[in-house]
Amino acid sequence: MLGSACFRYDASSLAFHFAYKQCYGHDIGGFEGPQPSPELLLRWIQLGIHSPRFAINCFKTDENDNTIGGVIEPWMYDETTPLIREAIKRRYELIPYLYSLMLESHLNALPPQRWIGWGFESDPEVWTQEVMAGETQYWLGETLLVGGVYEPGKTTARMYLPSQGTGDEGYINVNAPHQHLSSGQWIDIKSEWRDSIPLLARIGGGIVVGKDMQTRSTGDHRFPSANVVEDDFRAVEIFPPRVASAKTYEYVWYEDDGISARPDISKFILKYFSAADKITVELKKEPGNKYMPVWKALHIILPAGDDRVVVARNGGVVETVAKYKRGRAVFEISID
């Protein structure tokens, strides 16, 4: 299922060049070369958690003795350790999203990490020299447009927001100030290094997330332990337009037991509809799904600042949950 990791690293700028590999990512901190500063190490990790392969890995030889050298650790700088911890916790949350993209890649040969023009080939701007030569932003799946800041002291990133033409509803800035942005434009995104790299979500998309900690695959019963955390939580972060829309938005994700060589792969479809005062959702399980996950409810997470309520189209019980830790409203839907 997993392809090879292929990368080239520019130690001075953190610039990256990626091919269409199914499992791709950098050796965070640089495999060789000088140690990154606290700022660049955090930037690198912020970017790395949004790659299929996430690895803090190096062999940094001493300039006077190539048999010894330094290592890179998440806790190597006291000032950034809490921020790196939060970034890695977000990586854990994103594992169901990334895993689903890998299953989709296995089924359809669709890479999880994509050039920004993927699906936007009719937008002439994606073929310009600035876009083609930059390689400073990419799609992670169909929902998340990932940017980066690659030089010390920089606090903004220049990004292009690709357009599919008429009916394209644009993007939501995942980070503060959480503004809605029109597609088909270049924009400077503010990005303080202690906060986040630039992250935009396509309106109408979704991101399935899990717990912010390591969990055991549901098919792994070899080493039972009272300390193991089960993978029994699922939520979908959705990104509806802030106004009423006649569109039906659909997000699809895949799951299996996480360990079988020839697993049963189940498909889940979340549809949602945007009104001025509410978001209506409908969860469907693909007929023939054999794998049944251990989570028994689905949480729906709205964008920051969206104060609408969530209701279920199929009559399921919807309960309001406490605010998500990133200031986003959460609703729980019971699963039959």
Coordinates of C-alpha atoms in Angstrom, one line a residue:
M1 CA 0.0 0.0 0.0
L2 CA 2.7 2.5 1.0
G3 CA 5.1 3.9 -1.6
S4 CA 8.6 5.1 -1.1
A5 CA 9.7 8.3 0.6
C6 CA 11.5 10.6 -1.8
F7 CA 12.8 14.0 -0.8
R8 CA 15.4 16.7 -1.4
Y9 CA 16.4 19.1 1.4
D10 CA 17.7 22.6 1.2
A11 CA 19.2 23.3 4.6
S12 CA 19.2 27.1 4.2
S13 CA 15.5 27.7 3.4
L14 CA 13.6 24.5 4.2
A15 CA 12.4 24.5 0.6
F16 CA 11.1 21.2 -0.5
H17 CA 10.5 19.4 -3.8
F18 CA 8.0 16.5 -3.9
A19 CA 7.1 14.0 -6.4
Y20 CA 3.7 12.2 -6.5
K21 CA 4.6 9.6 -3.9
Q22 CA 2.0 7.8 -1.9
C23 CA 4.0 8.0 1.4
Y24 CA 6.2 11.1 1.3
G25 CA 7.9 13.2 4.0
H26 CA 11.1 14.8 5.1
D27 CA 13.6 13.8 7.8
I28 CA 12.5 16.7 10.0
G29 CA 15.4 18.8 11.2
G30 CA 17.6 17.7 8.3
F31 CA 19.3 14.3 8.1
E32 CA 22.7 16.0 7.9
G33 CA 23.9 19.6 8.3
P34 CA 23.6 22.1 11.2
Q35 CA 21.0 21.9 13.9
P36 CA 17.8 23.9 13.1
S37 CA 17.0 26.9 15.3
P38 CA 14.0 26.7 17.6
E39 CA 12.0 28.7 15.1
L40 CA 12.8 26.5 12.1
L41 CA 12.5 23.3 14.0
L42 CA 8.9 24.2 15.0
R43 CA 8.1 25.4 11.4
W44 CA 9.5 22.1 10.1
I45 CA 7.3 20.1 12.5
Q46 CA 4.2 22.2 11.7
L47 CA 4.7 21.3 8.1
G48 CA 5.7 17.7 8.7
I49 CA 2.5 16.8 10.6
H50 CA 0.7 17.6 7.3
S51 CA 2.7 15.1 5.3
P52 CA 1.9 11.4 4.9
R53 CA 5.3 10.4 6.4
F54 CA 6.2 12.2 9.7
A55 CA 9.7 11.5 11.0
I56 CA 12.1 13.5 13.2
N57 CA 15.2 11.7 12.0
C58 CA 18.8 12.5 11.4
F59 CA 22.5 11.5 11.4
K60 CA 24.3 14.7 12.0
T61 CA 28.0 14.1 12.2
D62 CA 30.4 16.2 14.2
E63 CA 32.6 18.4 12.0
N64 CA 35.7 17.0 13.7
D65 CA 34.7 13.4 14.1
N66 CA 32.3 11.7 11.6
T67 CA 31.6 8.8 14.0
I68 CA 29.7 11.0 16.5
G69 CA 27.1 13.7 16.1
G70 CA 24.0 15.4 17.4
V71 CA 20.5 14.2 17.4
I72 CA 17.2 16.1 17.0
E73 CA 14.6 15.7 19.7
P74 CA 11.2 17.3 20.0
W75 CA 12.2 18.6 23.5
M76 CA 15.6 19.9 22.5
Y77 CA 14.5 23.5 23.1
D78 CA 12.6 24.4 26.3
E79 CA 10.9 27.3 24.6
T80 CA 9.3 25.3 21.9
T81 CA 8.6 22.0 23.6
P82 CA 5.0 22.8 24.6
L83 CA 4.3 24.0 21.0
I84 CA 5.8 20.9 19.4
R85 CA 3.8 18.8 21.8
E86 CA 0.6 20.5 20.6
A87 CA 1.7 20.0 16.9
I88 CA 2.3 16.3 17.5
K89 CA -1.0 15.9 19.2
R90 CA -2.6 17.4 16.1
R91 CA -0.8 14.8 14.1
Y92 CA -2.4 12.1 16.1
E93 CA -5.8 13.7 15.5
L94 CA -5.1 13.7 11.7
I95 CA -4.2 10.0 11.5
P96 CA -7.7 8.9 10.4
Y97 CA -7.6 11.5 7.7
L98 CA -4.2 10.4 6.5
Y99 CA -5.0 6.7 6.8
S100 CA -8.1 7.2 4.7
L101 CA -6.1 9.0 2.1
M102 CA -3.7 6.1 2.1
L103 CA -6.5 3.6 1.6
E104 CA -7.9 5.7 -1.2
S105 CA -4.4 5.7 -2.7
H106 CA -4.3 1.9 -2.5
L107 CA -7.7 1.6 -4.1
N108 CA -7.4 4.3 -6.8
A109 CA -3.7 5.2 -7.0
L110 CA -4.6 8.8 -6.0
P111 CA -1.7 10.4 -4.1
P112 CA -2.5 11.9 -0.7
Q113 CA -0.2 14.9 -1.2
R114 CA -0.9 16.7 -4.5
W115 CA 0.2 19.6 -6.6
I116 CA -2.1 22.6 -6.1
G117 CA -3.4 22.4 -9.6
W118 CA -4.7 18.9 -9.1
G119 CA -8.4 19.1 -9.9
F120 CA -8.0 22.7 -10.9
E121 CA -6.4 22.2 -14.3
S122 CA -8.8 24.7 -16.0
D123 CA -7.4 27.5 -13.8
P124 CA -4.8 29.1 -16.0
E125 CA -2.9 30.5 -13.0
V126 CA -1.8 27.0 -11.9
W127 CA 0.2 26.7 -15.1
T128 CA 2.1 30.0 -14.6
Q129 CA 5.8 30.0 -13.8
E130 CA 5.3 31.3 -10.2
V131 CA 3.1 28.4 -9.3
M132 CA 5.0 25.7 -11.2
A133 CA 8.4 26.8 -9.9
G134 CA 7.4 27.5 -6.3
E135 CA 6.5 24.2 -4.7
T136 CA 5.8 26.0 -1.5
Q137 CA 2.2 24.8 -1.0
Y138 CA 0.3 21.6 -1.7
W139 CA -3.0 19.8 -1.2
L140 CA -3.3 17.2 1.5
G141 CA -6.3 15.3 0.2
E142 CA -9.1 17.3 -1.3
T143 CA -9.8 19.6 1.7
L144 CA -6.6 20.9 3.2
L145 CA -4.4 23.4 1.3
V146 CA -1.1 23.5 3.1
G147 CA 1.3 26.4 2.9
G148 CA 4.6 27.0 4.6
V149 CA 7.1 29.6 5.8
Y150 CA 10.7 28.5 5.0
E151 CA 13.0 31.3 6.1
P152 CA 13.8 32.6 9.6
G153 CA 12.1 35.8 10.7
K154 CA 9.3 35.6 8.1
T155 CA 5.8 36.0 9.3
T156 CA 3.7 35.8 6.1
A157 CA 3.4 33.3 3.3
R158 CA 2.3 34.1 -0.3
M159 CA -0.2 31.6 -1.5
Y160 CA -2.4 31.0 -4.5
L161 CA -5.9 29.8 -4.0
P162 CA -6.8 27.8 -7.1
S163 CA -10.3 28.1 -8.6
Q164 CA -12.6 25.6 -10.3
G165 CA -14.5 28.5 -11.9
T166 CA -18.2 29.3 -11.6
G167 CA -19.7 28.0 -8.3
D168 CA -16.4 27.7 -6.5
E169 CA -17.1 28.9 -3.0
G170 CA -13.5 29.5 -1.8
Y171 CA -11.6 28.7 1.3
I172 CA -11.6 29.2 5.1
N173 CA -8.5 30.1 7.0
V174 CA -8.1 27.4 9.6
N175 CA -6.1 29.7 11.8
A176 CA -7.0 33.1 13.2
P177 CA -8.5 35.4 12.0
H178 CA -10.5 32.5 10.3
Q179 CA -11.6 34.6 7.4
H180 CA -13.4 33.3 4.3
L181 CA -11.3 33.8 1.2
S182 CA -12.3 33.9 -2.5
S183 CA -10.6 31.5 -4.8
G184 CA -8.6 32.5 -7.9
Q185 CA -6.4 35.0 -6.1
W186 CA -2.9 35.4 -4.6
I187 CA -2.9 36.3 -1.0
D188 CA -0.4 36.9 1.8
I189 CA -1.4 34.8 4.8
K190 CA -0.1 35.9 8.2
S191 CA 1.7 33.2 10.0
E192 CA 3.6 33.7 13.2
W193 CA 6.0 30.9 13.9
R194 CA 4.7 30.2 17.4
D195 CA 1.2 29.7 16.0
S196 CA 1.1 27.7 12.8
I197 CA 2.0 27.4 9.2
P198 CA -0.7 28.7 6.8
L199 CA -3.6 26.2 6.5
L200 CA -6.7 26.7 4.4
A201 CA -9.7 24.4 4.1
R202 CA -11.8 24.2 0.9
I203 CA -15.4 25.2 1.6
G204 CA -17.5 22.1 1.2
G205 CA -14.8 19.7 2.4
G206 CA -14.2 17.6 5.5
I207 CA -11.4 16.2 7.6
V208 CA -12.0 13.0 9.7
V209 CA -10.1 13.1 12.9
G210 CA -9.5 10.9 15.9
K211 CA -8.0 11.2 19.4
D212 CA -5.0 13.4 20.0
M213 CA -2.9 10.5 21.3
Q214 CA -1.6 7.1 20.2
T215 CA -4.3 4.5 19.9
R216 CA -4.3 0.8 19.2
S217 CA -5.6 -0.5 15.8
T218 CA -8.9 -2.2 16.3
G219 CA -7.5 -5.4 14.7
D220 CA -4.5 -5.7 17.0
H221 CA -5.3 -8.1 19.8
R222 CA -1.8 -9.6 20.2
F223 CA -0.7 -7.6 23.2
P224 CA -3.6 -6.6 25.4
S225 CA -2.8 -4.1 28.0
A226 CA -4.8 -2.1 30.5
N227 CA -2.8 1.0 29.4
V228 CA -3.7 0.8 25.7
V229 CA -6.0 3.5 24.4
E230 CA -8.7 2.2 22.0
D231 CA -9.4 4.0 18.7
D232 CA -13.0 4.6 19.7
F233 CA -13.5 8.3 18.8
R234 CA -14.3 9.9 15.4
A235 CA -15.2 13.4 14.4
V236 CA -15.4 15.2 11.1
E237 CA -14.4 18.8 10.8
I238 CA -16.6 20.3 8.1
F239 CA -16.3 23.6 6.4
P240 CA -19.7 24.9 5.2
P241 CA -20.2 28.3 3.6
R242 CA -21.3 31.0 6.0
V243 CA -24.5 31.6 4.1
A244 CA -27.4 29.4 2.9
S245 CA -26.6 27.3 -0.1
A246 CA -28.6 24.9 -2.3
K247 CA -25.6 22.6 -2.7
T248 CA -25.2 19.2 -1.2
Y249 CA -21.7 18.8 0.2
E250 CA -20.2 15.3 0.5
Y251 CA -17.2 14.0 2.3
V252 CA -16.0 10.4 1.9
W253 CA -13.6 8.5 4.1
Y254 CA -12.4 4.9 4.5
E255 CA -11.5 2.7 7.4
D256 CA -10.2 -0.8 8.1
D257 CA -8.9 -2.7 11.1
G258 CA -5.4 -1.2 10.7
I259 CA -3.5 -4.5 10.7
S260 CA -4.9 -7.1 8.3
A261 CA -2.9 -7.9 5.2
R262 CA -6.1 -8.2 3.2
P263 CA -8.5 -6.1 5.2
D264 CA -12.2 -5.4 4.7
I265 CA -12.3 -1.7 3.8
S266 CA -15.4 0.2 4.9
K267 CA -16.6 3.5 3.3
F268 CA -18.4 6.3 5.1
I269 CA -20.2 9.2 3.4
L270 CA -21.1 12.4 5.3
K271 CA -23.4 14.7 3.5
Y272 CA -24.2 18.2 4.8
F273 CA -26.4 21.1 3.8
S274 CA -25.9 24.7 4.8
A275 CA -28.7 27.0 5.9
A276 CA -28.6 30.4 7.5
D277 CA -29.4 29.1 11.0
K278 CA -28.3 25.4 10.9
I279 CA -26.2 22.7 9.2
T280 CA -28.0 19.5 8.3
V281 CA -25.9 16.4 8.2
E282 CA -26.5 12.8 7.1
L283 CA -24.1 9.9 7.6
K284 CA -24.3 6.9 5.3
K285 CA -22.4 3.7 5.5
E286 CA -21.7 2.1 2.2
P287 CA -23.9 -1.0 1.6
G288 CA -21.7 -4.1 2.1
N289 CA -19.4 -2.6 4.7
K290 CA -18.0 -5.5 6.6
Y291 CA -15.6 -3.8 8.9
M292 CA -17.3 -2.2 11.9
P293 CA -15.3 0.4 13.8
V294 CA -15.5 0.6 17.6
W295 CA -16.7 4.2 17.7
K296 CA -20.4 4.4 18.2
A297 CA -21.0 8.1 17.7
L298 CA -19.8 10.7 15.2
H299 CA -18.8 14.3 16.3
I300 CA -19.4 17.1 13.9
I301 CA -17.0 20.1 14.3
L302 CA -17.9 23.4 12.8
P303 CA -15.3 26.1 11.8
A304 CA -14.2 28.6 14.4
G305 CA -16.8 31.4 14.8
D306 CA -19.7 29.4 13.2
D307 CA -22.5 29.5 15.8
R308 CA -25.1 27.6 13.9
V309 CA -26.6 24.3 15.2
V310 CA -26.2 20.9 13.6
V311 CA -29.3 18.7 13.0
A312 CA -29.5 15.2 11.6
R313 CA -31.4 14.6 8.4
N314 CA -32.1 11.0 9.1
G315 CA -33.6 11.6 12.5
G316 CA -30.6 10.7 14.6
V317 CA -30.2 12.3 18.0
V318 CA -27.9 15.3 18.0
E319 CA -26.4 16.6 21.2
T320 CA -24.3 19.7 21.7
V321 CA -20.9 19.0 23.1
A322 CA -18.6 21.4 24.9
K323 CA -16.5 23.7 22.8
Y324 CA -13.6 22.0 21.0
K325 CA -10.2 23.0 22.4
R326 CA -9.6 25.2 19.3
G327 CA -12.7 27.2 20.0
R328 CA -15.0 25.3 17.6
A329 CA -18.5 24.1 18.3
V330 CA -19.0 20.3 18.4
F331 CA -22.1 18.2 18.0
E332 CA -22.6 14.5 18.5
I333 CA -24.6 12.2 16.3
S334 CA -25.6 8.7 17.6
I335 CA -24.8 5.9 15.1
D336 CA -27.3 3.1 14.6

